[in-house]
Short mmCIF file of C-alpha atoms in Angstrom, two decimals:
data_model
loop_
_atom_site.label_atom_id
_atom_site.label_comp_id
_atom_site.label_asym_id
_atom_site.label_seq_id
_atom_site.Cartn_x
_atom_site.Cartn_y
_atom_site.Cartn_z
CA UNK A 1087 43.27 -90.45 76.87
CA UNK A 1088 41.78 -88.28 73.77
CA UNK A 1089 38.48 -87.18 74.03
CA UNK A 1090 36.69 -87.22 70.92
CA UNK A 1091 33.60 -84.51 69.92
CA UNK A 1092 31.05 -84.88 73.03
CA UNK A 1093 27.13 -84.87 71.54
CA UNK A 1094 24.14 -84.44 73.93
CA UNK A 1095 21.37 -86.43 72.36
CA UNK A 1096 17.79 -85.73 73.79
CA UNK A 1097 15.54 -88.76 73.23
CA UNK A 1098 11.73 -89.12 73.79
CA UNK A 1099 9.22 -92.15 73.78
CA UNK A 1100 5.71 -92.99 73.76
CA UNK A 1101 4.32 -95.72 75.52
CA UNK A 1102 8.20 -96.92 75.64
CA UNK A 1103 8.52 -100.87 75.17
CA UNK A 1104 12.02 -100.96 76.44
CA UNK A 1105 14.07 -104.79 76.08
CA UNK A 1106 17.76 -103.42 76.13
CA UNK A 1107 18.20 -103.02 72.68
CA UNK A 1108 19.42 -99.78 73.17
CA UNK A 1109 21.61 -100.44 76.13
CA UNK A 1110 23.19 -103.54 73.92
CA UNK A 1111 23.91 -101.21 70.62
CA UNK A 1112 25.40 -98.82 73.11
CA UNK A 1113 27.43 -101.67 74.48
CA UNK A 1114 28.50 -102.77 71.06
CA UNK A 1115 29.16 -99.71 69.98
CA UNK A 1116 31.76 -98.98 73.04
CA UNK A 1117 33.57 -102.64 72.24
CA UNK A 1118 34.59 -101.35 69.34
CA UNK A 1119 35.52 -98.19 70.24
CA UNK A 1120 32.94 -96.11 68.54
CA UNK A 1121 31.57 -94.27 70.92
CA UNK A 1122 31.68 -93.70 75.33
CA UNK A 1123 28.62 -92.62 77.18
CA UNK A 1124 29.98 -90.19 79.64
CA UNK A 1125 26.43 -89.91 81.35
CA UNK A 1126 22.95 -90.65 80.43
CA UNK A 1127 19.73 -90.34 82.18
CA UNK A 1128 16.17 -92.15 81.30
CA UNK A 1129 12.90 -90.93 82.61
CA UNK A 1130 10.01 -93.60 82.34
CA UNK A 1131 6.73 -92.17 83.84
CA UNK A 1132 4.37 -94.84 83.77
CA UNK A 1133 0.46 -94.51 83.03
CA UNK A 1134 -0.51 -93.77 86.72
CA UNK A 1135 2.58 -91.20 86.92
CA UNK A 1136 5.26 -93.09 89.15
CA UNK A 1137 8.56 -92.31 87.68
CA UNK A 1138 11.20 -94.55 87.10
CA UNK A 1139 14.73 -93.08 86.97
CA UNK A 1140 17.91 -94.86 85.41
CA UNK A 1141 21.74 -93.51 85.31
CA UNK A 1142 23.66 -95.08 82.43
CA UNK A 1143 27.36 -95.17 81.46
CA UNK A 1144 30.11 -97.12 79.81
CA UNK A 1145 33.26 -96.21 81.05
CA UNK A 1146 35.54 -97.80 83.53
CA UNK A 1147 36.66 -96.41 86.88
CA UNK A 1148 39.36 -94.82 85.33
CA UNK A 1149 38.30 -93.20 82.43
CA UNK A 1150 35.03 -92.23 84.88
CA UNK A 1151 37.70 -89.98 87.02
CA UNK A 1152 39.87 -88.90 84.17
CA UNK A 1153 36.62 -87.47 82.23
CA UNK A 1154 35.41 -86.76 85.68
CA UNK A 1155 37.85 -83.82 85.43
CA UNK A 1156 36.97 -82.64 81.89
CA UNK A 1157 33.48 -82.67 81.99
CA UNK A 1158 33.89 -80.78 85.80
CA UNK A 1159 36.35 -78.15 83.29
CA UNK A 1160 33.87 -78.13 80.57
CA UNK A 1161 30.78 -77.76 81.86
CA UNK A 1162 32.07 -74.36 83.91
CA UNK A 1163 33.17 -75.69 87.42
CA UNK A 1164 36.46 -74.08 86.82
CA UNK A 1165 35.57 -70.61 85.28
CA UNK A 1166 37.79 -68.61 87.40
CA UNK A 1167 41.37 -68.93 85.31
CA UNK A 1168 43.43 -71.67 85.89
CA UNK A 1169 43.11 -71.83 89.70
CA UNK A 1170 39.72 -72.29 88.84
CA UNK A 1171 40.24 -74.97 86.30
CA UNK A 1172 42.41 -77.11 88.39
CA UNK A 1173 39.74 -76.62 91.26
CA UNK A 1174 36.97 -77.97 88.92
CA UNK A 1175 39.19 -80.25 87.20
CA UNK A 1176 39.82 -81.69 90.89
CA UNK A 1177 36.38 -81.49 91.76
CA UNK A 1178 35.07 -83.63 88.78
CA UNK A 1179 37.54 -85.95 89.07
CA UNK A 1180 36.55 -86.89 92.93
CA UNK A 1181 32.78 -86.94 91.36
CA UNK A 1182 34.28 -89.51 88.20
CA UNK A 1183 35.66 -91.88 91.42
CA UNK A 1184 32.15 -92.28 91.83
CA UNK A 1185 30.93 -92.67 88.18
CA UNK A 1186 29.99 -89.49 86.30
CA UNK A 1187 26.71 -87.80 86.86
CA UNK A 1188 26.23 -84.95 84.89
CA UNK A 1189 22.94 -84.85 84.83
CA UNK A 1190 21.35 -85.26 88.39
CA UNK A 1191 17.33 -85.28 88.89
CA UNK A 1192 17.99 -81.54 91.16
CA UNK A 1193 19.50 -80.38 87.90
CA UNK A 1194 16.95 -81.92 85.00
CA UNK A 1195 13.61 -80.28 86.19
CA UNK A 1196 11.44 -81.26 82.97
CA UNK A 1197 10.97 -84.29 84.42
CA UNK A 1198 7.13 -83.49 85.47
CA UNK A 1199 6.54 -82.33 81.92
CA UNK A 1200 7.03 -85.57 80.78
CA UNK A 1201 3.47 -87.12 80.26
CA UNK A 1202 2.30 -90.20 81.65
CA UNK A 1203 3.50 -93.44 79.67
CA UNK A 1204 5.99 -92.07 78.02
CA UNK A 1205 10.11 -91.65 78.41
CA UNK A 1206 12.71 -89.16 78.14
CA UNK A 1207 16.37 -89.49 77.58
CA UNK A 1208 19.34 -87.57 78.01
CA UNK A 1209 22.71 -89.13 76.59
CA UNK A 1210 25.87 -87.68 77.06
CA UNK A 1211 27.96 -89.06 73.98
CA UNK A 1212 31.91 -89.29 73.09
CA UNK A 1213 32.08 -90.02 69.61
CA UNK A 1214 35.45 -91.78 69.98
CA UNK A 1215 35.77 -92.68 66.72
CA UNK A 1216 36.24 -89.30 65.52
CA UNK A 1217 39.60 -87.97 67.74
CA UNK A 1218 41.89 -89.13 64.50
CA UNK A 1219 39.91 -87.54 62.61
CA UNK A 1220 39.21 -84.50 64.36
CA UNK A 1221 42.91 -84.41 65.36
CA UNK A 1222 44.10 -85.00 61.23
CA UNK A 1223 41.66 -81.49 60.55
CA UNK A 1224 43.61 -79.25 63.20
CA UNK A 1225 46.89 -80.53 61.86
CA UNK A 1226 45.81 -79.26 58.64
CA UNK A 1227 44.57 -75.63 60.56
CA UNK A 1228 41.08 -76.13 59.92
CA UNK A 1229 38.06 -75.73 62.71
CA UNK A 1230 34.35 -76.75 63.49
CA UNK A 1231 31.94 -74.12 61.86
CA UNK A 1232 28.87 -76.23 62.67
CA UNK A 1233 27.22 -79.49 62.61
CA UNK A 1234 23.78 -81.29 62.22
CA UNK A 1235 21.82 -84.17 61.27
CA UNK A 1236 20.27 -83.82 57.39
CA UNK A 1237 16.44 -85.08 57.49
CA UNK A 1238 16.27 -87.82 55.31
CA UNK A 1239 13.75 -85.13 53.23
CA UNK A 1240 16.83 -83.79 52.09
CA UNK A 1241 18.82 -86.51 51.08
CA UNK A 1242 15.87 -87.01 47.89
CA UNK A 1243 17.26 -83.76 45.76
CA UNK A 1244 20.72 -85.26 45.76
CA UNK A 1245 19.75 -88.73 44.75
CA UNK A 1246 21.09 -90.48 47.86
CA UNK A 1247 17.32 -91.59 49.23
CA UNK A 1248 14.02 -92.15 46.90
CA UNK A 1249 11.28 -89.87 47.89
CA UNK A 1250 9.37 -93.04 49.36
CA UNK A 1251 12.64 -94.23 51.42
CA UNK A 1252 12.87 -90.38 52.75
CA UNK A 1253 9.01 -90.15 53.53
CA UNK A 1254 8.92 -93.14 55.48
CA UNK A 1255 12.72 -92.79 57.53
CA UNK A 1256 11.43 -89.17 58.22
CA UNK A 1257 7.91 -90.36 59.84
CA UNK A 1258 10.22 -92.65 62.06
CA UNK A 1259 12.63 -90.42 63.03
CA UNK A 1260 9.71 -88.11 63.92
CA UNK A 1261 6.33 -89.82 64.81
CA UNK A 1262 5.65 -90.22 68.31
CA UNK A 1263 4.01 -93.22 67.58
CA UNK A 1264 5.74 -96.50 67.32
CA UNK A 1265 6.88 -97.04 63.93
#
């Protein structure tokens, strides 16, 4: 299996209204073969403080243990040579059997500076789509020198977004209010 570019996407909400909209797009997106999510965690802290913790992915058993052992690679289990690699490649597959979980509460400890009715997120994104791609630019010898989203702000001085469309898609993408 290819593994496409791998995004960490950090999420937050206030006074979260959650009806599985998100978990469906994900969904939809994976049916098509968009886009995997390796591992994702989701912090609600509710307005007395009493946390809520959720774990979720899209990936079958067997693409669980078979990213199991690249995550385990890339995310340093195996930084002693290739011994090393092997070990942590062996390591994160036996944690894949299970289902992924990259990100563990032990590990995430920003949990208590989330405030009370509010969420976090944490998703752990293949972009699936893109492994053609990706693959078509190394044939050719070229190489990732960086990447980013463009605020819609942006998009205004090069005619793709009226000043109005930009003012408004920037509040949402940035208001902690509800839009």
């Amino acid at each position: 299996m290819a593994i496409g570019p791998v995004q960490l996407i950090v999420l937050g909400f206030n006074h979260p209204e959650f009806h599985g909209e998100i978990i469906a797009e994900l969904e939809r997106l994976r049916e098509s073969d968009t886009v995997r999510v390796i591992d994702s965690l989701a912090v609600h802290k509710d307005a007395d403080g009493q946390l809520e913790v959720k774990h979720l992915s899209n990936l079958s058993d067997d693409e669980a243990i078979e990213l199991g052992s690249k995550v385990a690679a890339l995310i340093g289990l195996g930084i002693e040579g290739e011994e090393g690699m092997e070990a942590g490649a062996a390591m994160g597959a036996e944690a894949g059997a299970d289902g992924i979980d990259v990100f563990s509460g032990d590990e995430w400890d920003v949990v208590e500076d989330i405030p009370n009715d509010s969420a976090a997120a944490l998703i752990l994104l293949e972009h699936h789509w893109a492994v053609p791609l990706r693959d078509a630019i190394v044939r050719a010898g070229g190489f990732r020198l960086s990447d980013g989203f463009i605020s819609p702000l942006d998009l205004v001085e090069i005619g793709l977004l009226s000043r109005e469309e930009a003012e408004d898609l920037h509040a949402i993408e940035t208001s902690h209010q509800p839009a």
